[in-house]
Coordinates of C-alpha atoms in Angstrom, one line a residue:
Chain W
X3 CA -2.2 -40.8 11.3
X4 CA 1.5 -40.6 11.2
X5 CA 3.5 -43.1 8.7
X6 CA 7.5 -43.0 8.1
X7 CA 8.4 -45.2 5.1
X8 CA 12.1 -45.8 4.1
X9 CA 12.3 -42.0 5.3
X10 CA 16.1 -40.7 5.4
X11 CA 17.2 -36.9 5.9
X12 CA 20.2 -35.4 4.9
X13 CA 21.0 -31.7 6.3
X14 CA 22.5 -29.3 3.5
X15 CA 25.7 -29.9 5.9
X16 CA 26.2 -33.3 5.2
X17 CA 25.2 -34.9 7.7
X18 CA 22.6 -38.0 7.9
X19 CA 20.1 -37.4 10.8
X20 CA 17.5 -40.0 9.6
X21 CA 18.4 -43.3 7.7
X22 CA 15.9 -45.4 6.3
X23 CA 13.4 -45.4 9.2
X24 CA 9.5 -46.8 8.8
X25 CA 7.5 -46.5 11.5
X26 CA 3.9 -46.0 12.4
X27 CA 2.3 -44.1 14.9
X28 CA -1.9 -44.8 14.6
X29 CA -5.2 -42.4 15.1
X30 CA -5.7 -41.6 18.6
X31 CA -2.1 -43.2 19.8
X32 CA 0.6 -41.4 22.2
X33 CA 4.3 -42.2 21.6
X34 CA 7.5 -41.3 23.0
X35 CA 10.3 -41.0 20.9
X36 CA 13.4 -41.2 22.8
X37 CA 17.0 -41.6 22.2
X38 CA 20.3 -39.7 23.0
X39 CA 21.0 -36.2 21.9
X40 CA 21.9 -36.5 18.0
X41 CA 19.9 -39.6 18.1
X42 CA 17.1 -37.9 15.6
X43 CA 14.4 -37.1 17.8
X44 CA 14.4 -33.6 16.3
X45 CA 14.2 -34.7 13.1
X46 CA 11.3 -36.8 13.4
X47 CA 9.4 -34.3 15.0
X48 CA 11.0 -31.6 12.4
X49 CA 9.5 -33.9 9.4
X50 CA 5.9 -34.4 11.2
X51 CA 5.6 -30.7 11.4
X52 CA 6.8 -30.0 7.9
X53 CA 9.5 -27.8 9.2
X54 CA 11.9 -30.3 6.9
X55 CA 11.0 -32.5 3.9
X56 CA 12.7 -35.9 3.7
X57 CA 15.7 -36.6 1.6
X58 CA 14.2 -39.7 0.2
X59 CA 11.2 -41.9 1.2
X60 CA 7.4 -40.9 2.4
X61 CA 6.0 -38.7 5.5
X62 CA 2.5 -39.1 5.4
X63 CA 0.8 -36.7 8.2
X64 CA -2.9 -36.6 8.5
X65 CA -3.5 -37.8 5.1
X66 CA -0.9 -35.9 3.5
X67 CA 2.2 -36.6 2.0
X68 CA 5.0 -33.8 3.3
X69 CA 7.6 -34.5 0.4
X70 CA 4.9 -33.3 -2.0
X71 CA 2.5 -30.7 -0.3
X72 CA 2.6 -27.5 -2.6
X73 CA 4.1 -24.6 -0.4
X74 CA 0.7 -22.9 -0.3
X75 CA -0.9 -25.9 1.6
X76 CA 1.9 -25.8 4.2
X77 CA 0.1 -23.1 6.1
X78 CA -3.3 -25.1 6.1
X79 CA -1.4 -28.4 7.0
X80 CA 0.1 -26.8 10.1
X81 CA -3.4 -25.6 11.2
X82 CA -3.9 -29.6 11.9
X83 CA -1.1 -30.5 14.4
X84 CA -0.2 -28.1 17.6
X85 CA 3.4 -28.0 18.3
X86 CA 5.0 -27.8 21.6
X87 CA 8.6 -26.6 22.2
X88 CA 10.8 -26.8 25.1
X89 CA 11.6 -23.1 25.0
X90 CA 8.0 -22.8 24.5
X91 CA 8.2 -20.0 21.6
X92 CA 6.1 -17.6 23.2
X93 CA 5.9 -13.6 22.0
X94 CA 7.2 -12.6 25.3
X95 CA 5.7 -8.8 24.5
X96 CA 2.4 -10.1 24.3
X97 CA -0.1 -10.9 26.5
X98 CA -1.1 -14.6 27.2
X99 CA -4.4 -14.3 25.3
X100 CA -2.9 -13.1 22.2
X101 CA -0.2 -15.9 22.4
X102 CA -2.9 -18.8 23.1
X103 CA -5.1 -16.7 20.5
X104 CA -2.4 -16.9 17.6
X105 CA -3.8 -20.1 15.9
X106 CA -6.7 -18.8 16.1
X107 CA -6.1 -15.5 14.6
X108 CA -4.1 -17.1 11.8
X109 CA -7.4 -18.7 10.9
X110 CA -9.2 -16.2 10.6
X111 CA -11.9 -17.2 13.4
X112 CA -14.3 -14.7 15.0
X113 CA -14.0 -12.9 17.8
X114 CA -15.9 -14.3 20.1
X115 CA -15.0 -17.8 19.2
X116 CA -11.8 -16.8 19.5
X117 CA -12.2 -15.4 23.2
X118 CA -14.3 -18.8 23.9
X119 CA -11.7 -21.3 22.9
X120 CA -9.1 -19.4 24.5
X121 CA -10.7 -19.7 27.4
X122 CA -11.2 -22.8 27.6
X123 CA -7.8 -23.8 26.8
X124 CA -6.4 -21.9 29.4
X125 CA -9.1 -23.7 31.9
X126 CA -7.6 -27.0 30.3
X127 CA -3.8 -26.1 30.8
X128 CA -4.8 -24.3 34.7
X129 CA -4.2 -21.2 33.6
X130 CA -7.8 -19.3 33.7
X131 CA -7.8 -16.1 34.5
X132 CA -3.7 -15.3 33.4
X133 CA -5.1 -13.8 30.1
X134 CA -4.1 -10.5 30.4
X135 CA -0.4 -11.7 32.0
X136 CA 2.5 -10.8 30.5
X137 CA 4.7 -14.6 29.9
X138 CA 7.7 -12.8 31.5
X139 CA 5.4 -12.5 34.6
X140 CA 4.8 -16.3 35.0
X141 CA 6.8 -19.3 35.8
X142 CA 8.6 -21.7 33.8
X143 CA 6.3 -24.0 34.1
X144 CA 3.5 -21.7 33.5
X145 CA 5.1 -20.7 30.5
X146 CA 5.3 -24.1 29.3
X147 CA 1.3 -24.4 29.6
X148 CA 0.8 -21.6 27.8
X149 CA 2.8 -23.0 24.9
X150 CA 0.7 -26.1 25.1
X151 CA -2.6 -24.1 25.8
X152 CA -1.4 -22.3 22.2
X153 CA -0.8 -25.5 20.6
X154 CA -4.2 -27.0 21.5
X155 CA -6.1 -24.4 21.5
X156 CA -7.7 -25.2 17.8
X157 CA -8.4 -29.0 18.2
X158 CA -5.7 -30.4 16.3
X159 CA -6.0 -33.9 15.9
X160 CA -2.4 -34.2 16.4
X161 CA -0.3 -32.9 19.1
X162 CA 3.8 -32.9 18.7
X163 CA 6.2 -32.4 21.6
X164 CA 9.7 -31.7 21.6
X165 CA 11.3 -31.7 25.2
X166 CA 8.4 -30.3 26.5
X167 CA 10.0 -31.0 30.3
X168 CA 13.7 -30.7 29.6
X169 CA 13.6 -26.9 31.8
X170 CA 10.8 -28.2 34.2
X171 CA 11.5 -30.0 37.7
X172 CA 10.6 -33.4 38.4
X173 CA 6.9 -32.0 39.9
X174 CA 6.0 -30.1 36.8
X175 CA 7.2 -32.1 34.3
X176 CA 4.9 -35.2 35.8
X177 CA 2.2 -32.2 35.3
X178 CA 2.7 -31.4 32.3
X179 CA 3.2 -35.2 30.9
X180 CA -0.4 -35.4 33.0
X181 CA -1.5 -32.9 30.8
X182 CA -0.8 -34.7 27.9
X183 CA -2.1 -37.9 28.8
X184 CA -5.4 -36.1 29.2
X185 CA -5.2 -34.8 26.2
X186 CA -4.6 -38.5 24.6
X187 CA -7.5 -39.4 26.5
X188 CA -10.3 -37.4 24.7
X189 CA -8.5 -38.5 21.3
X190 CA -5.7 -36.7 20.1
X191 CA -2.7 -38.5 18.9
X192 CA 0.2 -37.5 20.9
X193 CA 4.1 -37.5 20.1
X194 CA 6.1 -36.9 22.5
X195 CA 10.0 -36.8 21.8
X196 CA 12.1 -37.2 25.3
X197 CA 15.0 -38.3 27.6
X198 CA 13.3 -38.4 30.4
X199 CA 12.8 -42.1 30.5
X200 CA 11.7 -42.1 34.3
X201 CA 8.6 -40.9 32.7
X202 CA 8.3 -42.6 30.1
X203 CA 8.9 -45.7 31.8
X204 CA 6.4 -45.0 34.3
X205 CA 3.6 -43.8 31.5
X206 CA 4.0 -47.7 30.3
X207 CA 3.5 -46.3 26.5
X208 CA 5.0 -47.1 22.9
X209 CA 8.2 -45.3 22.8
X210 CA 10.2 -45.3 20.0
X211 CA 14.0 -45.4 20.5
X212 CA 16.4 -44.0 17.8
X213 CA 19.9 -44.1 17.8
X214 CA 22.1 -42.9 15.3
X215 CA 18.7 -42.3 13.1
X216 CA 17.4 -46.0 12.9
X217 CA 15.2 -47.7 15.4
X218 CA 17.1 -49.0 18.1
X219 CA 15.2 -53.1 18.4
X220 CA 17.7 -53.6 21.1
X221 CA 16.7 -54.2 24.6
X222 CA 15.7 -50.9 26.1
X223 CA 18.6 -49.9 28.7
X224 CA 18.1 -50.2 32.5
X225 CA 16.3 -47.2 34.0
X226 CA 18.9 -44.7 35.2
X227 CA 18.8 -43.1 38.8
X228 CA 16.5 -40.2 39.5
X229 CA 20.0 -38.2 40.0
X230 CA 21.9 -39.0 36.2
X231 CA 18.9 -37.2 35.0
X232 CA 19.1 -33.7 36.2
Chain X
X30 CA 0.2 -8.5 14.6
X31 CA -1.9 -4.6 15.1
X32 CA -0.1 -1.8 12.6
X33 CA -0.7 0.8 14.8
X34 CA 0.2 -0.6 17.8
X35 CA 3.7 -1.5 16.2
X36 CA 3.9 1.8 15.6
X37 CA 3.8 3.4 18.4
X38 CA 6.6 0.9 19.8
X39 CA 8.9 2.2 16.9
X40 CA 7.5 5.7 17.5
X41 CA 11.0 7.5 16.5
X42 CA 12.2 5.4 13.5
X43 CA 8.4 5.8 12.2
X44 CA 8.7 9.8 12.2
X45 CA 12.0 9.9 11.0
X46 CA 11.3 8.0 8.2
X47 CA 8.0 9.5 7.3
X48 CA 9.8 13.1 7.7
X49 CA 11.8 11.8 5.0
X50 CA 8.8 10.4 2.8
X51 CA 7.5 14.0 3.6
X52 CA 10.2 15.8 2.2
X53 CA 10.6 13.9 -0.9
X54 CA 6.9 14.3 -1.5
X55 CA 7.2 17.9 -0.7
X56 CA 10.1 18.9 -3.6
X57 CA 7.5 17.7 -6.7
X58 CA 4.9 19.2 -5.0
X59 CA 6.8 22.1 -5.1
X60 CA 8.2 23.0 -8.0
X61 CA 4.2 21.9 -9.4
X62 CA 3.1 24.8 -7.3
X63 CA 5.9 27.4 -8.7
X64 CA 5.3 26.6 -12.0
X65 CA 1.5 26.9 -11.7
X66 CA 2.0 29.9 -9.9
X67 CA 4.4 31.3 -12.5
X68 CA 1.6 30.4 -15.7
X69 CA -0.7 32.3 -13.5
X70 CA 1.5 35.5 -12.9
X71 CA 2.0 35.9 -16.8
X72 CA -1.5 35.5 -17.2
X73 CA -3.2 33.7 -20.5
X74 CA -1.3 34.2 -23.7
X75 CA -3.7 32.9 -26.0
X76 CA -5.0 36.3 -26.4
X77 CA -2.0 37.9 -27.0
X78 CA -0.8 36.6 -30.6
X79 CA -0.4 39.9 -32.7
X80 CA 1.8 41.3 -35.2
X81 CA 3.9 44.3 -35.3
X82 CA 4.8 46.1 -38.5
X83 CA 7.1 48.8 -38.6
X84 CA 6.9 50.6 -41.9
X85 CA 9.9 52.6 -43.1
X86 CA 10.9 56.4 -41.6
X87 CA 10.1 57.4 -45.4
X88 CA 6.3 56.1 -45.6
X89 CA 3.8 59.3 -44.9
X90 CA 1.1 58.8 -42.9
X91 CA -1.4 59.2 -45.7
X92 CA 0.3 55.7 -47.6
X93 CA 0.5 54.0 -44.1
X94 CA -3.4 54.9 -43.7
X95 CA -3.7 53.1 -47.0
X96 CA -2.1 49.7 -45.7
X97 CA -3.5 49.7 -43.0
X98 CA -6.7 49.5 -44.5
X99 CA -5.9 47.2 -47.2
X100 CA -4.4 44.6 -44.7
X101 CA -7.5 45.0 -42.4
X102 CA -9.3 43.8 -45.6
X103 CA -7.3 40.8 -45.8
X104 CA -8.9 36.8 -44.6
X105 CA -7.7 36.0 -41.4
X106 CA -7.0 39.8 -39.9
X107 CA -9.9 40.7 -37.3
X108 CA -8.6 43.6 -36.9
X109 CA -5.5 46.2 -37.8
X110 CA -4.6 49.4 -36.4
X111 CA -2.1 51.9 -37.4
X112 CA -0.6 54.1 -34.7
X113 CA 0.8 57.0 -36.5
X114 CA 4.4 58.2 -36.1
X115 CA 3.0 61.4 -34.1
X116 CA 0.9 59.4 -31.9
X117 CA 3.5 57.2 -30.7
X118 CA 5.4 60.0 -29.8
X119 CA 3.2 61.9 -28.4
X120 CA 2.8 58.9 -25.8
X121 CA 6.1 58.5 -25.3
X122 CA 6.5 62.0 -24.4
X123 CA 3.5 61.3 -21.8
X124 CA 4.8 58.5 -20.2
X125 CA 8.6 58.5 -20.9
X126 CA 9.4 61.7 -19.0
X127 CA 12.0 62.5 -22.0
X128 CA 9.8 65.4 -23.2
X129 CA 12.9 67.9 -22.9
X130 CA 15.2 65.8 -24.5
X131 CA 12.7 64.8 -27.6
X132 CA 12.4 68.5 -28.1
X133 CA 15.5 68.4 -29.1
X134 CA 15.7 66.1 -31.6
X135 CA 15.3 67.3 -35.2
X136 CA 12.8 65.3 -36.0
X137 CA 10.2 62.6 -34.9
X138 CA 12.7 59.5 -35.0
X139 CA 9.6 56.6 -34.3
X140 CA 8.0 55.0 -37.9
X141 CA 4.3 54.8 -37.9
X142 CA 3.4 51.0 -36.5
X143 CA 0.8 48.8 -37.8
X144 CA -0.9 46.8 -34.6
X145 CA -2.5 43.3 -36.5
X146 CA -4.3 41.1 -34.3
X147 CA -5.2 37.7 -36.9
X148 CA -8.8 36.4 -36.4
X149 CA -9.1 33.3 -33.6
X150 CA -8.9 30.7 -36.5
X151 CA -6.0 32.1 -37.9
X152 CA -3.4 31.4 -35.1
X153 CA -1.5 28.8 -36.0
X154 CA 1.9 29.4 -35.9
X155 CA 2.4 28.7 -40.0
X156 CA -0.7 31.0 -40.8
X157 CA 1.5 33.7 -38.5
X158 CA 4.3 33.1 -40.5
X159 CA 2.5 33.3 -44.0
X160 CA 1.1 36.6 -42.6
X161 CA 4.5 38.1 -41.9
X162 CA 5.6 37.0 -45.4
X163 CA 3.2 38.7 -46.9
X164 CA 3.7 41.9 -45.1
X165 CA 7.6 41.7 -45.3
X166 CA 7.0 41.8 -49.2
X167 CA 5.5 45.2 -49.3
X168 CA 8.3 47.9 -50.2
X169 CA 7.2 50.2 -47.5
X170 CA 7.4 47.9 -44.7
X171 CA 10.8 47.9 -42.6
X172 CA 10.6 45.1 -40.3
X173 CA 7.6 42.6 -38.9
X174 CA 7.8 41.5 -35.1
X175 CA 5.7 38.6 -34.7
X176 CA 4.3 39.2 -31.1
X177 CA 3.9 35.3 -31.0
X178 CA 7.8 34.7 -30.6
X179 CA 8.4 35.2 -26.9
X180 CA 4.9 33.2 -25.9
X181 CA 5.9 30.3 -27.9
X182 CA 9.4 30.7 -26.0
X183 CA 7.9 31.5 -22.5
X184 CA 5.5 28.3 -23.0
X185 CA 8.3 26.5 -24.1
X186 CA 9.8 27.1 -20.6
X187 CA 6.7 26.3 -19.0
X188 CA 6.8 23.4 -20.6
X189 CA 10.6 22.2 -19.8
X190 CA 9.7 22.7 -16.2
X191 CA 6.8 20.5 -16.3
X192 CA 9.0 18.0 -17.2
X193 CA 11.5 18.4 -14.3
X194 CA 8.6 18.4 -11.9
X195 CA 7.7 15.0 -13.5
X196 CA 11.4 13.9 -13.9
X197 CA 11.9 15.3 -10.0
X198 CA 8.5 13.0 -9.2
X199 CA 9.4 9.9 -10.5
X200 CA 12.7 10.2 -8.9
X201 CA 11.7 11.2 -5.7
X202 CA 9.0 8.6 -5.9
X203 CA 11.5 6.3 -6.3
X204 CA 13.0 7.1 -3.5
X205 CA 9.9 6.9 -1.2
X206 CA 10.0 3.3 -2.2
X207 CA 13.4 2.6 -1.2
X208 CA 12.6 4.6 2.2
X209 CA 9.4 2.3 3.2
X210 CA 11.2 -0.6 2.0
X211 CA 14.3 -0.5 4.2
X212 CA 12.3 0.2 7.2
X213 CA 9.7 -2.4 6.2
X214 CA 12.7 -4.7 6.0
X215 CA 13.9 -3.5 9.2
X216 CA 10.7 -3.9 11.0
X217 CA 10.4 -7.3 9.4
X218 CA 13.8 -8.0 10.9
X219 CA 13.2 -6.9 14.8
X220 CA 9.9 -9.2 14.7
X221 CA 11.3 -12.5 12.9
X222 CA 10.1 -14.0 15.9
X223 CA 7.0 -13.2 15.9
X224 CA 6.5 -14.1 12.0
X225 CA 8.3 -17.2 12.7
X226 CA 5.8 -18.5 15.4
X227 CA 3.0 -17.3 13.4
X228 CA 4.2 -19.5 10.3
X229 CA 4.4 -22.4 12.8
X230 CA 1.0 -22.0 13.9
X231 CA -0.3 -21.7 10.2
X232 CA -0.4 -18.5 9.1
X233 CA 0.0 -18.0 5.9
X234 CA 2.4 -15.2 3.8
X235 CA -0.1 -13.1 3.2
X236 CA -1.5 -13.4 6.9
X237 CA 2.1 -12.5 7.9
X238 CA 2.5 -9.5 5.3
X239 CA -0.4 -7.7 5.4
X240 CA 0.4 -5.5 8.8
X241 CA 3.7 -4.4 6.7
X242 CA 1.3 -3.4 3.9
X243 CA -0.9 -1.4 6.3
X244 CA 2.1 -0.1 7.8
X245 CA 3.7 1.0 4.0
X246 CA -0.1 2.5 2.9
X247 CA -0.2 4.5 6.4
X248 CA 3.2 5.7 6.1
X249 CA 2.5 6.8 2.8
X250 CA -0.9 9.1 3.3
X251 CA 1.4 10.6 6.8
X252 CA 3.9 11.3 4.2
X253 CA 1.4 12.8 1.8
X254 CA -0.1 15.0 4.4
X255 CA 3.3 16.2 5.5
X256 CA 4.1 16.9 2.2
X257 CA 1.4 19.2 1.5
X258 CA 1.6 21.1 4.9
X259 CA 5.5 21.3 3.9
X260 CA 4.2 23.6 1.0
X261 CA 1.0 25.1 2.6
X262 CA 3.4 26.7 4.9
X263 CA 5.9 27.7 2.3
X264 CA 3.3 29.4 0.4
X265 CA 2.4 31.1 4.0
X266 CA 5.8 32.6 4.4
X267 CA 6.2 33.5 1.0
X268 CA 2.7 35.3 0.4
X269 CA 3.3 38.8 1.8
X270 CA 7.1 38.9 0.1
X271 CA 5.5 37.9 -3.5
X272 CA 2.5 40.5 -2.7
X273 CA 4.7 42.9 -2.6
X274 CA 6.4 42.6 -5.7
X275 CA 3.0 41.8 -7.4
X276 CA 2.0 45.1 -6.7
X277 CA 5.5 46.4 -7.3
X278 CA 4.3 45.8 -11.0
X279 CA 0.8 46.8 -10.2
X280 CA -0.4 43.3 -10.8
X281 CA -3.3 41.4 -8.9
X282 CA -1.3 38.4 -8.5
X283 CA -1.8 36.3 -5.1
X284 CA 0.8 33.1 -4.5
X285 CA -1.5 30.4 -4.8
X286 CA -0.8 27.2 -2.4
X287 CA -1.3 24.0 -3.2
X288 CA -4.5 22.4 -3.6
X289 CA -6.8 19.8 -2.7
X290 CA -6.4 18.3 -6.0
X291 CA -3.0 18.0 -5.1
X292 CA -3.5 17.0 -1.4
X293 CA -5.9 14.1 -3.0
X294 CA -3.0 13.1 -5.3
X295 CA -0.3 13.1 -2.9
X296 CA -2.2 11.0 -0.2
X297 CA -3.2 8.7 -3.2
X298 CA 0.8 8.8 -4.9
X299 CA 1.9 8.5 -0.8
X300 CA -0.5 5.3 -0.3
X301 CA 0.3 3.5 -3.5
X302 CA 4.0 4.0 -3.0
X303 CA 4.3 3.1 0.7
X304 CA 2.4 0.0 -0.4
X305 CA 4.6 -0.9 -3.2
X306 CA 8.0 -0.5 -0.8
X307 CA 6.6 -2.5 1.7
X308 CA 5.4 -5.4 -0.5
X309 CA 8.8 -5.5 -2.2
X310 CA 10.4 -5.5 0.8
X311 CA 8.6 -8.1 2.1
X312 CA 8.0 -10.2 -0.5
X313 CA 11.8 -10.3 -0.4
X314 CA 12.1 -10.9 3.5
X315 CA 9.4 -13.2 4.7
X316 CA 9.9 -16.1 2.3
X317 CA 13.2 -16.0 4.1
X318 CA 11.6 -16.7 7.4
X319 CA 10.7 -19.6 8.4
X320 CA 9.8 -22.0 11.5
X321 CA 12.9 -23.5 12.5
X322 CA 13.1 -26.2 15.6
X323 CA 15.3 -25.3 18.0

């Protein structure tokens, strides 16, 4: 599904984010990639979503290899992945329908498959019957399932996160992990890039630590306190 | 990502810059209109290619009778009247109002005028001019006025400002471009966003540009139709002035406005240059846009 080999990225600035990491991540899987801030989490997730190519080695993402997919493709390729962010990237003058709806749209799907899937991601994320909500008018943590409703809402195979509980309380970011771990459950490959190793710890999943853009093999440091976290 | 929809939100930038697509419009459309207008006040001048030739004071009217009748003989003449020397006067004195001081004079100072009128295939301004040779050459003649001079200089006119209505169009036409495309760009700007998520999601440029292109076309056929309503009402105001001085003259002339024809090009001209202003500008903007992780 997802394979890094020898990949390193360097920013126009200079600056190596990623140095010659291979790693794996396989069909139906759900990974954390965790690490301190800088660490490369964002890059990672940045070169699965093809919003970066690699400086040198392969990214191969659902069959494809990102360091050569002609520009044209790029649209298609990102019609097979849903991307969740931690400020959730919603059109905050839209409705929740048409947000959820975008991938659709994009796609060019009918109407009333459009109004059907929709749904039913909204059902998935608890959110049915906010359709005709503005964002403003919901919660953080609603808006944060509308995000993931939007990124789910056309059956990727693959689903990337990127802090998808760094603005969410302890409650609803166990919720929203839930979420997640359903969504692993009926199949899609889930990555998942974090800090909050309380959950992560307690999900007893693959994570993959980075620090300072390599794997970290080390031992895995203690758990920290509930409190260090927030 | 609905055209109309957008806007509304923009409502005030959108009619200021279709009032200004409007206007541009409005100037070619315009001077087209005047100079129509103008072709149809002096009427058709195909008709009216003749030849005046004024014999000498000395030449009786029995010899100018003679001419007259020999150059009515001649290929390529349909037809060729002499006004006599007496007749002219007598008309001025009819319509001049002079009679007094024409009594006065010692005697009749007008020549007697030969009228030609060449047949319709004999036009051409070089048969014209091998006409008047021909006639300057006989000793009795004084002078030949070829009646063709001040058509060919009036359609001459005509024709100069035909080309400063097209000069004026393309201009201005350029212009509308540069309008749509700055607020294209603009609009693009406000909702980078927007385009933004909907890249990330998968959609592709086209999917992203073609609300700007509906927006450009729309612009354009509001700025056609202001256009022509700019000049419909200009005709309006200026109809009962230009009546008057029609009749002034004692001519039937009526200002015409502009027409459908015209509306048809202008909303077809206003589409296809609104389009073109928004696809450059976009083409320009959205490859700059893209998906960026926080």
């Amino acid at each position: 599904m997802i394979s890094f080999e020898r990949v390193s990225k360097r920013y126009p600035n200079g600056r190596e984010a990623l140095t010659d990491l291979s790693f794996a991540i396989h069909d139906g899987e759900m990974v954390f990639l965790t690490g301190r801030s800088g660490a490369g989490k964002s890059s990672v997730l940045k070169l699965i979503a093809l919003l970066e190519r690699p400086t040198r080695g392969q990214v191969l993402v659902n069959g494809d290899n990102t360091a050569k997919l002609p520009l044209r493709r790029v649209p298609l390729f990102r019609r097979g992945l849903g991307v969740v962010f931690q400020d959730h990237r919603l059109l905050m003058d839209r409705p929740v329908f048409d947000n959820v709806a975008l991938p659709l749209i994009v796609a060019d799907t009918s109407f009333r498959e459009i109004d059907k899937r929709v749904r039913a991601a909204l059902d998935q994320v608890g959110l049915l019957g906010k359709e005709r909500v503005a964002p403003l008018e919901l919660s953080v943590g609603e808006q944060q399932r509308v995000g993931i409703a939007r990124a789910i809402v056309s059956k990727p195979p693959l689903l990337v996160a990127d802090e998808p509980t760094g603005n969410l309380d302890a409650t609803l970011a166990a919720e929203v992990m839930g979420l997640f771990r359903r969504f692993n459950e009926v199949g899609v490959t889930v990555v998942v890039a974090t800090h909050d190793l309380h959950l992560v710890r307690e999900s007893g999943l693959r994570e993959i630590v980075l620090d300072d853009g390599r794997i970290d093999s080390g031992q895995p440091p203690p758990m920290p306190p509930m409190q260090a976290l927030r | 990502m609905s055209t109309t929809g957008h806007l509304g939100r923009h409502g005030f930038a959108t009619v200021l810059t279709v009032a200004v697509m409007g206007l541009a419009l409005a100037l070619p459309l315009a001077l087209n209109v005047l100079v129509r207008n103008v072709r149809d006040a002096t009427g058709d001048f195909s008709e009216a290619v003749g030849l005046s030739v004024f014999f000498k004071p000395e030449v009786a009217e029995e010899k100018a009778r003679q001419l007259a009748k020999s150059a009515g003989e001649r290929t390529g003449v349909a037809s060729a009247t002499l006004i006599t020397a007496s007749e002219a006067l007598a008309e001025f004195r009819a319509q001049s109002g002079f009679g007094a001081a024409l009594d006065a004079l010692p005697a009749n100072p007008l020549p007697n005028v030969l009228t030609i009128r060449p047949a319709p295939d004999a036009t051409s301004p070089s048969q014209l001019e091998a006409l008047r040779s021909y006639l300057l050459a006989w000793p009795e003649v004084d002078s030949v006025q070829l009646d063709r001079d001040w058509v060919l200089r009036f359609s001459a006119i005509l024709e100069l400002l035909r080309r400063v209505v097209l000069i004026t169009a393309v201009l201005l036409g350029a212009g509308v471009i540069a309008v749509v495309g700055n607020t294209i760009r603009l609009e693009i700007l406000n909702r980078s966003a927007e385009i933004e998520v909907t890249k990330l999601v998968g959609g592709t440029n086209a999917f992203v540009r073609r609300p700007f292109l509906y927006a450009g076309v729309l612009y354009g056929i509001l700025a056609g139709s202001i256009a022509w309503s700019l000049v419909a009402l200009a005709r309006a105001s200026l109809a009962p002035a230009a009546l008057r001085l029609a009749s002034a003259y004692g001519s039937q002339f009526t200002l015409e406005g502009p027409s459908l024809t015209e509306l048809g090009i202008l909303l077809l001209a206003g589409m296809a240059l609104g389009w073109l202003g928004a696809w450059i500008a976009a083409a320009r903007q959205l490859a700059r846009i893209e998906p960026r992780t926080a």
